[in-house]
Coordinates of C-alpha atoms and ligand atoms in Angstrom, one line a residue:
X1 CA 242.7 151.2 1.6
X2 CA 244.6 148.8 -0.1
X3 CA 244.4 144.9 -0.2
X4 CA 246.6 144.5 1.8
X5 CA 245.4 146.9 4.7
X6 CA 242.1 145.4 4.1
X7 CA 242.9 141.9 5.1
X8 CA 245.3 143.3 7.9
X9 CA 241.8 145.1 9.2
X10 CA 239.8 142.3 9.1
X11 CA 242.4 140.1 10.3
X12 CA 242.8 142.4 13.5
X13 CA 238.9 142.7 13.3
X14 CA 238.5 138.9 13.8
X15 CA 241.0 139.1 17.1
X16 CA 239.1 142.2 18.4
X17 CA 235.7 140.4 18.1
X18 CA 236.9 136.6 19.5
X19 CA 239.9 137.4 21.6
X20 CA 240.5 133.6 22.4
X21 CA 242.5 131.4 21.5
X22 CA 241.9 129.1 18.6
X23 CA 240.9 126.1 20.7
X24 CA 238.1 128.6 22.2
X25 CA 237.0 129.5 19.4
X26 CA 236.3 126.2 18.0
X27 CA 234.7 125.2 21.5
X28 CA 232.9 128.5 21.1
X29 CA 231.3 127.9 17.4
X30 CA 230.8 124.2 18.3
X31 CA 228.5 125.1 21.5
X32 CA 226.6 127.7 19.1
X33 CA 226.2 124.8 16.4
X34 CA 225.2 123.0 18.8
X35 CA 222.4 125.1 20.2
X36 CA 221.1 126.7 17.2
X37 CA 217.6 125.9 16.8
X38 CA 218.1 125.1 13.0
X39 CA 218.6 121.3 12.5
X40 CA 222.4 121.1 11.0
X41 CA 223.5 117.4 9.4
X42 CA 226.9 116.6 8.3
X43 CA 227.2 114.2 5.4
X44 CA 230.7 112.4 4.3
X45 CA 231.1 112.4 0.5
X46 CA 229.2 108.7 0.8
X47 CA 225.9 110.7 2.2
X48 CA 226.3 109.1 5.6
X49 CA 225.5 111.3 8.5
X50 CA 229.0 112.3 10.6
X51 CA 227.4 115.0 12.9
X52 CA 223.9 116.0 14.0
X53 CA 223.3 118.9 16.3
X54 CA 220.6 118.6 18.9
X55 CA 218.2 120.4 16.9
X56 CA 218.5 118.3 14.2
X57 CA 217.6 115.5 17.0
X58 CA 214.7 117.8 18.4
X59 CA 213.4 118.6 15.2
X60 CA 213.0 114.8 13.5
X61 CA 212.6 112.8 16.9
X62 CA 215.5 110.6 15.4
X63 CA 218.7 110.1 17.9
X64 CA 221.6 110.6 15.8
X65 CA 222.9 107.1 17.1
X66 CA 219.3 105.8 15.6
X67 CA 219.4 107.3 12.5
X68 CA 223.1 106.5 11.7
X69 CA 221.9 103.0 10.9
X70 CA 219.6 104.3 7.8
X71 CA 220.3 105.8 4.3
X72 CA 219.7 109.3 4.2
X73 CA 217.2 109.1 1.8
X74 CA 215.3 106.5 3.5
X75 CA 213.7 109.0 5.7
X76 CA 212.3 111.4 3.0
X77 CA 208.5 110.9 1.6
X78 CA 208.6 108.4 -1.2
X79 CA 206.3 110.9 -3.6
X80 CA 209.8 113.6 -2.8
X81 CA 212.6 110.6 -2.8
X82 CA 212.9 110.7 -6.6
X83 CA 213.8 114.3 -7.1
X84 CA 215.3 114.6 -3.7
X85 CA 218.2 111.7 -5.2
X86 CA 218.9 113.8 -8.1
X87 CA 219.9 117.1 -5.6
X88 CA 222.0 114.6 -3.6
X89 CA 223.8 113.3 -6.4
X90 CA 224.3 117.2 -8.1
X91 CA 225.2 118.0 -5.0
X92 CA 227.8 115.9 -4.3
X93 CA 229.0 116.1 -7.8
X94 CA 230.0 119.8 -6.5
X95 CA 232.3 121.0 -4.4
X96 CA 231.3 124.5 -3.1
X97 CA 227.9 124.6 -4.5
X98 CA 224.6 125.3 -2.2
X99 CA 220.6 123.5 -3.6
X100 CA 217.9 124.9 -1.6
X101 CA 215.2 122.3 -1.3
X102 CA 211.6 121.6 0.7
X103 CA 210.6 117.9 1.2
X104 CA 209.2 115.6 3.6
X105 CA 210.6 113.6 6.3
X106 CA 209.8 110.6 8.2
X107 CA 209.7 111.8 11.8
X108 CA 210.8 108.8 14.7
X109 CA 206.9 108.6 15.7
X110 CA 206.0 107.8 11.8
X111 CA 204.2 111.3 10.9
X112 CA 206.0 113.3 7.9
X113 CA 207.0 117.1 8.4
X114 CA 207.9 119.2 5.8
X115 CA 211.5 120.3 6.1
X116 CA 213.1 123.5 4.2
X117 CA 216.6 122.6 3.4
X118 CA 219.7 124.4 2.8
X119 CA 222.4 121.4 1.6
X120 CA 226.4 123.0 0.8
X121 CA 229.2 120.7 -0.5
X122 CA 232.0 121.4 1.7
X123 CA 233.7 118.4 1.1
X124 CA 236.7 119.9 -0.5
X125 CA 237.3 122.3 2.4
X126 CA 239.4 120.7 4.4
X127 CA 238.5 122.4 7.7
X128 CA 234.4 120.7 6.9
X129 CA 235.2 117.9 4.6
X130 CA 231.5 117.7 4.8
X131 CA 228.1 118.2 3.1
X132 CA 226.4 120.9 5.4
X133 CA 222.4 120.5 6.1
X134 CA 220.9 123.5 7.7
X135 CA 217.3 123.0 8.0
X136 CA 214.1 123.9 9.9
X137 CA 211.0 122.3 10.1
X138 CA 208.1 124.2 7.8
X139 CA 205.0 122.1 8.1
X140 CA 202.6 124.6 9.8
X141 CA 203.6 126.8 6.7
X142 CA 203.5 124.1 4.4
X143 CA 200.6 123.0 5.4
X144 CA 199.0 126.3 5.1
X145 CA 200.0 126.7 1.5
X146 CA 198.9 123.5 0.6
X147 CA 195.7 124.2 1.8
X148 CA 195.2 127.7 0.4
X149 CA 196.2 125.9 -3.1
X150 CA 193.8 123.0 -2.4
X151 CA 191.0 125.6 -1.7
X152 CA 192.4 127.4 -5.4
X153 CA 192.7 124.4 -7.1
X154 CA 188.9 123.1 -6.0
X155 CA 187.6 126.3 -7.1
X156 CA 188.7 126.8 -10.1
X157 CA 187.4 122.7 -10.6
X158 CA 184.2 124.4 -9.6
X159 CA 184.5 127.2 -11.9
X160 CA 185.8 125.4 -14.8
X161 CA 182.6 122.7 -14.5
X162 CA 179.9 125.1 -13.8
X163 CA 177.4 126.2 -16.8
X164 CA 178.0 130.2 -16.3
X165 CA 180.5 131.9 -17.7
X166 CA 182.7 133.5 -15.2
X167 CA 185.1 135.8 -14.6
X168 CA 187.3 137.7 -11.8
X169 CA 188.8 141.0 -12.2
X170 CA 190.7 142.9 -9.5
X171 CA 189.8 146.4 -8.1
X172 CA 192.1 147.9 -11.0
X173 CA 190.3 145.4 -13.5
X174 CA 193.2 143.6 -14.6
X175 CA 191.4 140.3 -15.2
X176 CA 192.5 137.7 -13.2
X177 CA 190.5 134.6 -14.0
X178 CA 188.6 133.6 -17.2
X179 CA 186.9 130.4 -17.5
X180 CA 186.1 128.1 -20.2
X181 CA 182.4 129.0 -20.7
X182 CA 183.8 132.8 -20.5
X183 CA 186.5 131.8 -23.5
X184 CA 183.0 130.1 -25.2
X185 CA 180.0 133.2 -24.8
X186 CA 182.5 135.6 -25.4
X187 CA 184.2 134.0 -27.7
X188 CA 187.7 135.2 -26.5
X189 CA 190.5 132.4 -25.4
X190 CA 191.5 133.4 -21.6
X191 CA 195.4 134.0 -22.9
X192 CA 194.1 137.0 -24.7
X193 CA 192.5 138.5 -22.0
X194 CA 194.4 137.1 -18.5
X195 CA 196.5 139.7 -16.8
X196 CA 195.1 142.5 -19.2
X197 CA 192.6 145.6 -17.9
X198 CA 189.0 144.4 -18.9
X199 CA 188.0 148.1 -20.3
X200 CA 191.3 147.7 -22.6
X201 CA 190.0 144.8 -24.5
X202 CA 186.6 145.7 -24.2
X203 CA 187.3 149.5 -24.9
X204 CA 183.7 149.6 -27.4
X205 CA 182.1 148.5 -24.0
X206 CA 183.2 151.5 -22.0
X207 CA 180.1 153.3 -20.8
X208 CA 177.6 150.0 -21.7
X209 CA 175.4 148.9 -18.5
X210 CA 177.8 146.4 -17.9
X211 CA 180.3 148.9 -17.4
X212 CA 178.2 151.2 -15.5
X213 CA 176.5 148.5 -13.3
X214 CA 180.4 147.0 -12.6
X215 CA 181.4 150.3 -11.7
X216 CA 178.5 151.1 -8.8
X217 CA 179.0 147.7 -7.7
X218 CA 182.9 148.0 -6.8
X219 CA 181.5 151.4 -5.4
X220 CA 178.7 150.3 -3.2
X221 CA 179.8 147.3 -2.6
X222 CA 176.8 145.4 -3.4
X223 CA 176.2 142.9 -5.9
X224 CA 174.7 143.6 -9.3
X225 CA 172.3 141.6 -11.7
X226 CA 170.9 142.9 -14.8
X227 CA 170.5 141.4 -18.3
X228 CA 172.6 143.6 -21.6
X229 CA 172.1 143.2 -25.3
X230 CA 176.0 142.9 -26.8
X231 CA 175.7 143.9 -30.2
X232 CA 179.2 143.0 -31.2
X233 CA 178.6 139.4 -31.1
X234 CA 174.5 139.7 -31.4
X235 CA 174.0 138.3 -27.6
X236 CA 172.0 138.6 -24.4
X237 CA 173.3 138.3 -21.4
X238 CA 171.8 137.6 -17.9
X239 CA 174.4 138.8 -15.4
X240 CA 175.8 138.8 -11.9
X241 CA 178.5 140.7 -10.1
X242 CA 179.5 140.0 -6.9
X243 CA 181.8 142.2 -5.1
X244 CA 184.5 140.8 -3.2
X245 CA 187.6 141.9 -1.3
X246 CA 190.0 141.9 -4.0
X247 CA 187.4 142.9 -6.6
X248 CA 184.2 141.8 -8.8
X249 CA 183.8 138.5 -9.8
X250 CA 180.6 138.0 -12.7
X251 CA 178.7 135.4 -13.4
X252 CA 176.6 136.0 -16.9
X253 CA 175.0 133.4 -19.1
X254 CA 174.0 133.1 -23.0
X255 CA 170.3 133.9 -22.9
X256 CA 169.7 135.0 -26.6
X257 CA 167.6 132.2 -27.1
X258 CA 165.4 132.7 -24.5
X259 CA 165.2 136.7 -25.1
X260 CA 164.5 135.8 -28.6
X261 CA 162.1 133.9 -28.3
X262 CA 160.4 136.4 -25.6
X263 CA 160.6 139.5 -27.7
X264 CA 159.1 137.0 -30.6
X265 CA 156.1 136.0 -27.9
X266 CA 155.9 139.5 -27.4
X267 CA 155.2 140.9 -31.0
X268 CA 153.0 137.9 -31.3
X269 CA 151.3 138.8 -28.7
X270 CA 150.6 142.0 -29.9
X271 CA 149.6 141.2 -33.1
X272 CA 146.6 138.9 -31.1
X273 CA 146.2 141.5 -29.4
X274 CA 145.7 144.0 -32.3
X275 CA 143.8 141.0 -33.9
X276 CA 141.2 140.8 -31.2
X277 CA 140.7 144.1 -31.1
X278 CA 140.0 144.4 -34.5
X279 CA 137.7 140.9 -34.2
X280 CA 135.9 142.9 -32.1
X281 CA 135.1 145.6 -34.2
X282 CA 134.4 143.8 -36.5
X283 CA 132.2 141.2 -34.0
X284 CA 130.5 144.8 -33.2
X285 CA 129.3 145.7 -36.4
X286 CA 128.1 142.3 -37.3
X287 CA 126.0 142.1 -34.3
X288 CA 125.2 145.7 -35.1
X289 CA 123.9 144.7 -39.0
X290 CA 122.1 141.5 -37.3
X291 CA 120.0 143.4 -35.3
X292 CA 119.2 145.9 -37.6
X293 CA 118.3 143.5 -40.3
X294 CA 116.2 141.3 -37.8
X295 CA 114.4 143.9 -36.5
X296 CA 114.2 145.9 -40.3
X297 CA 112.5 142.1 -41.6
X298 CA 110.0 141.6 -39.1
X299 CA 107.8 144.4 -41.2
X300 CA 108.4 143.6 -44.2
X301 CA 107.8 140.0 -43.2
X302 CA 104.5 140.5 -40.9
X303 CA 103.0 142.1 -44.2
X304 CA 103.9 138.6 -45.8
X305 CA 102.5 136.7 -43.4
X306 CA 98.8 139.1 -42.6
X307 CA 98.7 139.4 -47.0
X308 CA 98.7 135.9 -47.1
X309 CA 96.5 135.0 -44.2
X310 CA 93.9 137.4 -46.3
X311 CA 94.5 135.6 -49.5
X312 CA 93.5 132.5 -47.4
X313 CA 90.3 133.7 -45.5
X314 CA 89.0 135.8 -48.9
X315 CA 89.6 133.9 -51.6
X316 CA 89.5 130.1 -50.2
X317 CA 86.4 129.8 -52.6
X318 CA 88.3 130.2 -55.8
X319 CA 91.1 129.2 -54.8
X320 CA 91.6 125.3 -55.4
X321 CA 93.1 122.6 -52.8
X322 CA 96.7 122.8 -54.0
X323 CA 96.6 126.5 -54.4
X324 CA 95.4 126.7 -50.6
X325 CA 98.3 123.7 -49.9
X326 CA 100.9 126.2 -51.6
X327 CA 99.4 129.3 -49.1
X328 CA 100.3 126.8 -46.6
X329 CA 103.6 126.5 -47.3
X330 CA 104.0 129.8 -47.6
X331 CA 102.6 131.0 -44.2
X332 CA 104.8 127.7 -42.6
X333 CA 108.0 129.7 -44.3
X334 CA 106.9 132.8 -43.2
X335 CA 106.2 131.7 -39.6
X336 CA 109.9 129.8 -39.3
X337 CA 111.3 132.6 -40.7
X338 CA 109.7 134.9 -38.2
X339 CA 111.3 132.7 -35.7
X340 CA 114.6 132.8 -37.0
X341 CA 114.4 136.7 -36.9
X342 CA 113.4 136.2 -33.4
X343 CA 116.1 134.0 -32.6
X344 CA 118.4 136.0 -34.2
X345 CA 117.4 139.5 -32.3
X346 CA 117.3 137.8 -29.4
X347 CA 121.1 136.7 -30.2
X348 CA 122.4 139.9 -31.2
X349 CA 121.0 141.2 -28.1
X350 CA 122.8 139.0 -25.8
X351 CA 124.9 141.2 -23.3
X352 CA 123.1 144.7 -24.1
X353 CA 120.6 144.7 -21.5
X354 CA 122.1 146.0 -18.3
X355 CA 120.4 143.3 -16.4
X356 CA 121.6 143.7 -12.4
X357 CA 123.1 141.2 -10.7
X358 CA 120.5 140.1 -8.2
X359 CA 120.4 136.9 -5.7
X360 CA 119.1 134.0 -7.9
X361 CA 117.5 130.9 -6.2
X362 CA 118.4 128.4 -8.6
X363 CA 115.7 126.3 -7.6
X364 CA 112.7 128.9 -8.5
X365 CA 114.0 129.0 -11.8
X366 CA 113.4 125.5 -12.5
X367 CA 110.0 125.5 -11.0
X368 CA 108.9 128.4 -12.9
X369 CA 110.2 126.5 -16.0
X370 CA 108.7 123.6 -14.8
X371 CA 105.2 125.5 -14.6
X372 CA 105.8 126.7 -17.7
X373 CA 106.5 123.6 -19.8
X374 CA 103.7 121.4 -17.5
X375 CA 101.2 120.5 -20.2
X376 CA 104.1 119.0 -21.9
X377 CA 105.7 117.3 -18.9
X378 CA 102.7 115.7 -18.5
X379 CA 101.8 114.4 -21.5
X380 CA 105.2 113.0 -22.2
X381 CA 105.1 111.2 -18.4
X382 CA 108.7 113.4 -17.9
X383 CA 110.5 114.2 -14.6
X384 CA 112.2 117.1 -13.5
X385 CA 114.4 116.5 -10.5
X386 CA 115.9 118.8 -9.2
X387 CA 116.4 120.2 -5.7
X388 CA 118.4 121.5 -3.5
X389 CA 120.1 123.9 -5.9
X390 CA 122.1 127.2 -4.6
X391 CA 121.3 130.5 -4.8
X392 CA 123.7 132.8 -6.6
X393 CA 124.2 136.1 -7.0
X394 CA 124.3 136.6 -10.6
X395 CA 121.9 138.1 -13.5
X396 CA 118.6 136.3 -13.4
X397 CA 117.4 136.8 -16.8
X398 CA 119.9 135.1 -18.7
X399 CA 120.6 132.6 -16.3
X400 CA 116.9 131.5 -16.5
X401 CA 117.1 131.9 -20.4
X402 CA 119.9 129.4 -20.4
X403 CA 118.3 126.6 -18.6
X404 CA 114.7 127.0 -19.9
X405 CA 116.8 126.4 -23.6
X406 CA 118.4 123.3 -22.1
X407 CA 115.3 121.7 -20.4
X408 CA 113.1 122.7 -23.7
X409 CA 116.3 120.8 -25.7
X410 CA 116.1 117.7 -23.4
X411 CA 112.6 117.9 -23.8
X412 CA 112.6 118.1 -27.5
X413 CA 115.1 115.6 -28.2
X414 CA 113.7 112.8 -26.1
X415 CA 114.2 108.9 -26.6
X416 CA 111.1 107.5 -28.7
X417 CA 111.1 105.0 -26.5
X418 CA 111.6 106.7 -23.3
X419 CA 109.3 109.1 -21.1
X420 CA 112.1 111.9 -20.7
X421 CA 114.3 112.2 -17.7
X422 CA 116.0 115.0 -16.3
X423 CA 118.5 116.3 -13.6
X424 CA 119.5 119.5 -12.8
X425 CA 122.5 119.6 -10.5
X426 CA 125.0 122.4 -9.1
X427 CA 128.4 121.9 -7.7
X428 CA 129.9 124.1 -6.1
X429 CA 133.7 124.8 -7.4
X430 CA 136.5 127.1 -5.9
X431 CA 135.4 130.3 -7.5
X432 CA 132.5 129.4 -9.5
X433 CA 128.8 126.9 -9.3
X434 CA 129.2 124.1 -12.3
X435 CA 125.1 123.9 -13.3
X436 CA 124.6 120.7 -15.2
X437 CA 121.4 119.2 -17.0
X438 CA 121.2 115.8 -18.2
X439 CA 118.6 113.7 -19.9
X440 CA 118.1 110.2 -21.4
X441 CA 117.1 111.9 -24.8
X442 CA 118.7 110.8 -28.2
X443 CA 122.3 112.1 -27.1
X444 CA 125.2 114.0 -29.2
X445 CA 127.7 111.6 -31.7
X446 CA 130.6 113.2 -30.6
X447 CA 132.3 115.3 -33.8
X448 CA 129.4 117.5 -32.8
X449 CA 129.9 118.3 -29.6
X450 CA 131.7 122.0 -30.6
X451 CA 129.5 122.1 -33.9
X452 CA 125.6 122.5 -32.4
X453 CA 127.2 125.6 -30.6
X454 CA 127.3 127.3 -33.7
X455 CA 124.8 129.4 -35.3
X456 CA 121.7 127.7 -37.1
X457 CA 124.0 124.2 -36.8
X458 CA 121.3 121.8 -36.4
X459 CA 121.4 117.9 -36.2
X460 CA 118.1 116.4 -36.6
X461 CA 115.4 117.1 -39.3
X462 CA 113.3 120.3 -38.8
X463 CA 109.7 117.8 -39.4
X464 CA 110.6 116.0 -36.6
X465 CA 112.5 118.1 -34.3
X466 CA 111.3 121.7 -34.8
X467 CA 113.7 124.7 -34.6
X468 CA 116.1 127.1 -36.0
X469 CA 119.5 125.8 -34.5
X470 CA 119.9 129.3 -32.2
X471 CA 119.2 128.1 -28.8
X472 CA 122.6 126.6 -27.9
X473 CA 124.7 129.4 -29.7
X474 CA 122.5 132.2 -27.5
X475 CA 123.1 130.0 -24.5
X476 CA 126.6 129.8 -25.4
X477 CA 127.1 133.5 -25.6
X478 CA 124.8 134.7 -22.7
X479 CA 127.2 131.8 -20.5
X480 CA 130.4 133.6 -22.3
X481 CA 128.9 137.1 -21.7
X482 CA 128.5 136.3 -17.9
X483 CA 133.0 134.7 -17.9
X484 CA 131.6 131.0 -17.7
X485 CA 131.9 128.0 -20.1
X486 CA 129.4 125.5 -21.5
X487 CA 129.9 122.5 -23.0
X488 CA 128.5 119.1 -23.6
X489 CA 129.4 115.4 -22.6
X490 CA 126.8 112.9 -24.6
X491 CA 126.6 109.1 -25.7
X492 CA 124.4 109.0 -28.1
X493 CA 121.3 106.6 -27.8
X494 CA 121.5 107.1 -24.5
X495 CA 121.2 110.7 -23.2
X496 CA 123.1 113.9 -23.0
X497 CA 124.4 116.2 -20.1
X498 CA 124.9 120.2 -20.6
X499 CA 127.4 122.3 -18.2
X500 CA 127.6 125.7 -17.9
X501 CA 129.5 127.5 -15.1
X502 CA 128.6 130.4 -13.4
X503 CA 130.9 132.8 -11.4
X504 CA 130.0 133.5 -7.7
X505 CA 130.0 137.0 -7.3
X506 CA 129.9 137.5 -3.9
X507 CA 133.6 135.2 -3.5
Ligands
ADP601 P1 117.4 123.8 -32.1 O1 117.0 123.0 -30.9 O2 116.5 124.9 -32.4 O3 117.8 123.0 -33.2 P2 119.8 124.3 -30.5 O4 120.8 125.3 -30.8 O5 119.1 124.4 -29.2 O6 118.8 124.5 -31.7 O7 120.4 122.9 -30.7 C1 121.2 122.6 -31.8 C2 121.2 121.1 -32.1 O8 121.8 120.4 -31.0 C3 119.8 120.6 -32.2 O9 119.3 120.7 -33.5 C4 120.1 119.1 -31.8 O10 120.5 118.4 -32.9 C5 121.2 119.2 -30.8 N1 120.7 119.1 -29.4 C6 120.5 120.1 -28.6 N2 120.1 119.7 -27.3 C7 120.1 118.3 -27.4 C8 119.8 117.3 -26.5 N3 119.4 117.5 -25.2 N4 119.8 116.0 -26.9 C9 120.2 115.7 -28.2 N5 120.5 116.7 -29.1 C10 120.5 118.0 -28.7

C-alpha cells in the first residue's frame, strides 16, 4: 500500500468509525472529555487554567470557577512546589513535549492527595493551543508505597544500629542486604558482596557448617543457630538463621574472644585437674610414708623410753643428780616424741576407718566429753553450756574427736585470769548444721587464723601450754574428710570461737 492509499484508508477509516458531521464529533469528544474519570486541565501558555473537566472538579474538590482565582502552583505541597516549577517552566519552554510527574495537591477541604500527572505542551497546535493535564488521583497507592519504604527504611535504621552482624540472602543466595557490622567481622565492604551469590564469594566456605546448617534451614524451614570456627580470618562465630519468605536472613556475632578465652579456661582446667590428681598421689604416698614411719618409731622408740627408765631405777645410786636430771630430759623427749608419733598416726589415719554414718546426738557427745575432762572442769571453776544441740546423722567417731580437741584447746588456752567459759552451739543452715565452740581463753592474733591449721604450727610455748601442734590440723582434715569447713574467728585477750560445719545426711 502506498502512502498515499494509506492516508486515503485511514481517512475513510475515520468516516466509517464517526459518521457525523464535524460539529458532532466535537460535541462527541467534548461529552467524553468531559466524563472521563481522569482529571484533564487546560493551561494557556501563562499557566492559567482555561478548561477543567468535571473530574478534574471531583477529584480536587476545587470548582473550576474557585480555583481560577489561584496560581497553579499554589495548590501543590510546598516540599513538591520547587521541582514541580522547574517541569512547568520546561514544559512550557516546549511545544509538543509530554513530563510525567507525581506530587501533592491541596484538596478544597485542606487534606493533600497525591496526584500522577501527565502534562503535554499543545500550545502550538492550533486546534488545543493549550497545556494538557491528564491526571488521576494516587494517594491510596502512594500512600502504600510510602509506607512499605518507611517500614524499609526503619529497618535497615534497625539493622544498621544493632551490634550483630547481619545479612539477607534470597532463596537463590544472591545477597541482598549486608550491614555495617557484616562489612566489619567479615571484613568485606557490602559493594563487594551486594547482588552477588553468597557461595561465589565465599566459594572456600562451600560444604562448612555454615553452609550445611543454611542449607537445611531454607529446607525445613526452621531457623538455625550454631557457633563455626572461620579459619580464613582466625574467628568464631555465634550464629543465627532465620528463614523467611524470600529467604534466610543471619544474624552471627564476633565471639573469638570469648571462645578463646573458654578453650584457654578449659586447658587450664585440665591442667588443675591433672595437677590434683597428681597432688593426690602424691598426698597418698605421703600419708602412706607417715604412717609407716609412725607406726615403724614407736619400737624403736618404746625401747628408748623402757632402756632409760632401767638406767633410772638400777643405777640411781651411782648415778649423780645431774646425770639423773639429763635421764630426765631424755625420758621428757622421748615421751613428747611418743606423742607426736601418736598424733601423727592418728593424722595419717584420718578418713581410713570406714566409720558408718549413725544418728549422733550432739548433746551426748558433750556430756561424755564433759565426764571425761571433769576433774579438770572442776578445778579450773569452768562451764560447759551447752544444750539443746541436734542430732545428726553423720560419723560419730570423728565428730566426737573434733569437738573433744576444741573443748580440750579452750580448756588449755584459758585466760590467767579467768575461770574458762564455754559454748557449744548448732545452727541449723540450708543443707548443713554450723557447730561452733567459743571460750574466753587467750584468743588468736589474727595472721594466724589459717596458720595453727597447719601441721605442728603452734603459738604458745610448749612449758606453758603442752602439745605438739596436731590437734587442729586432724580436726581440720577429719571436718574436710566429712565435705565441711572449719575455721576460726578470735580477738585475742579476749576469747576465741571455732566453726566447723557438718552436712545433714538425711536432706
Ligand atoms: P596444740 O594444742 O597441741 O598446740 P592445736 O593444733 O590444737 O595444737 O593448736 C594449734 C595452736 O593453736 C595452739 O598451739 C594454740 O597456739 C592455738 N590455739 C588452739 N586453740 C586455741 C584456743 N582455744 N585459744 C587460743 N589459742 C588456741
Amino acid at each position: 500500500m502506498s502512502l498515499k492509499e494509506k492516508s486515503d484508508w485511514s481517512v475513510n477509516a475515520r468516516d466509517t468509525l464517526f459518521p457525523f458531521g464535524k460539529m458532532d464529533n466535537i460535541a462527541r469528544f467534548a461529552k467524553i472529555i468531559e466524563n472521563s474519570p481522569e482529571g484533564i486541565t487546560l493551561l494557556d501558555k501563562n499557566l492559567q487554567i482555561i478548561y477543567r473537566n468535571s473530574s478534574a472538579e471531583g477529584i480536587t474538590g476545587w470548582s473550576t470557577a474557585e480555583l481560577i482565582l489561584y496560581d497553579i502552583e499554589s495548590v501543590v505541597h510546598e516540599d513538591d512546589r520547587g521541582w514541580f516549577g522547574v517541569v512547568l517552566t520546561e514544559l512550557r519552554a516546549l511545544p509538543g513535549i509530554s513530563k510525567n510527574c507525581c506530587f501533592r495537591s491541596k484538596r478544597f477541604d485542606g487534606n493533600y492527595i497525591w496526584l500522577e500527572c501527565v502534562f503535554t505542551n499543545h500550545l502550538n497546535d492550533p486546534d488545543i493551543a493549550a497545556i494538557v493535564c491528564n491526571f488521576r488521583d494516587v494517594s491510596v497507592r502512594k500512600k502504600a508505597e510510602l509506607a512499605s519504604r518507611y517500614a524499609l527504611e526503619e529497618r535497615n535504621i534497625i539493622l544498621e544500629s544493632i551490634e550483630d552482624a547481619f545479612f539477607a540472602v534470597d532463596k537463590h543466595w544472591t545477597v541482598t542486604y549486608w550491614n555495617n557490622m557484616a562489612e566489619k567481622v567479615l571484613e568485606l565492604p557490602r559493594r563487594e558482596i551486594l547482588n552477588k551469590k553468597l557461595w561465589e564469594v565465599f566459594s572456600a566456605a562451600v560444604g562448612s557448617k555454615s553452609y550445611l546448617s543454611y542449607t537445611a534451614a531454607l529446607e525445613s524451614d526452621h531457623a538455625v543457630r550454631f557457633e563455626e570456627y572461620y579459619a580464613p580470618l582466625g574467628k568464631w562465630f555465634d550464629v543465627n538463621a532465620y528463614p523467611s519468605e524470600g529467604g534466610l536472613s543471619v544474624f552471627f556475632k564476633d565471639i573469638t574472644e570469648r571462645k578463646l578465652s573458654e578453650i584457654k579456661l578449659k586447658e587450664l582446667h585440665e591442667s588443675l585437674q591433672q595437677r590434683a590428681k597428681e597432688l593426690a598421689t602424691t598426698n597418698a604416698e605421703l600419708e602412706q610414708f607417715a604412717y609407716i614411719a609412725s607406726h615403724d618409731l614407736q619400737e624403736p622408740l618404746r625401747m628408748v623410753t623402757s632402756f632409760l627408765t632401767q638406767l633410772e631405777k638400777k643405777y640411781s645410786d651411782v648415778i649423780d643428780e645431774k646425770g639423773q636430771k639429763y635421764i630426765y630430759f631424755a625420758v621428757d623427749g622421748a615421751k613428747r616424741m611418743r606423742q607426736i608419733i601418736l598424733d601423727l598416726l592418728e593424722y595419717s589415719r584420718v578418713g581410713r576407718t570406714d566409720d558408718d554414718l549413725e544418728e549422733v546426738d550432739l548433746n551426748k557427745i558433750v556430756s561424755e566429753i564433759h565426764t571425761l575432762y571433769q576433774r579438770q572442769i572442776k578445778e579450773l571453776k569452768a562451764v560447759i553450756s551447752y544444750g539443746g544441740l541436734p542430732q545428726i546423722s553423720t560419723h560419730k567417731t570423728p565428730v566426737r574427736q573434733v569437738i573433744q580437741n576444741l573443748i580440750s584447746n579452750s580448756l588449755k588456752y584459758r585466760s590467767p585470769e579467768k575461770a574458762p567459759r564455754i559454748k557449744i552451739k548448732a545452727v541449723q543452715k540450708a543443707s548443713f548444721l554450723e557447730v561452733s565452740v567459743s571460750d574466753n581463753g587467750i584468743g588468736i592474733a589474727p595472721e594466724y587464723f589459717e596458720k595453727i591449721f597447719i601441721i605442728f604450727q603452734r603459738l604458745e610455748s610448749g612449758d606453758q601450754y603442752p602439745g605438739t601442734g596436731m590437734g587442729l590440723a586432724i580436726s581440720k582434715k577429719i571436718i574436710e574428710n566429712l565435705g565441711g569447713k572449719i575455721w576460726v574467728e578470735s580477738t585475742k585477750g579476749k576469747g576465741s570461737t571455732f566453726f566447723f560445719t557438718l552436712l545433714n545426711h538425711q536432706q
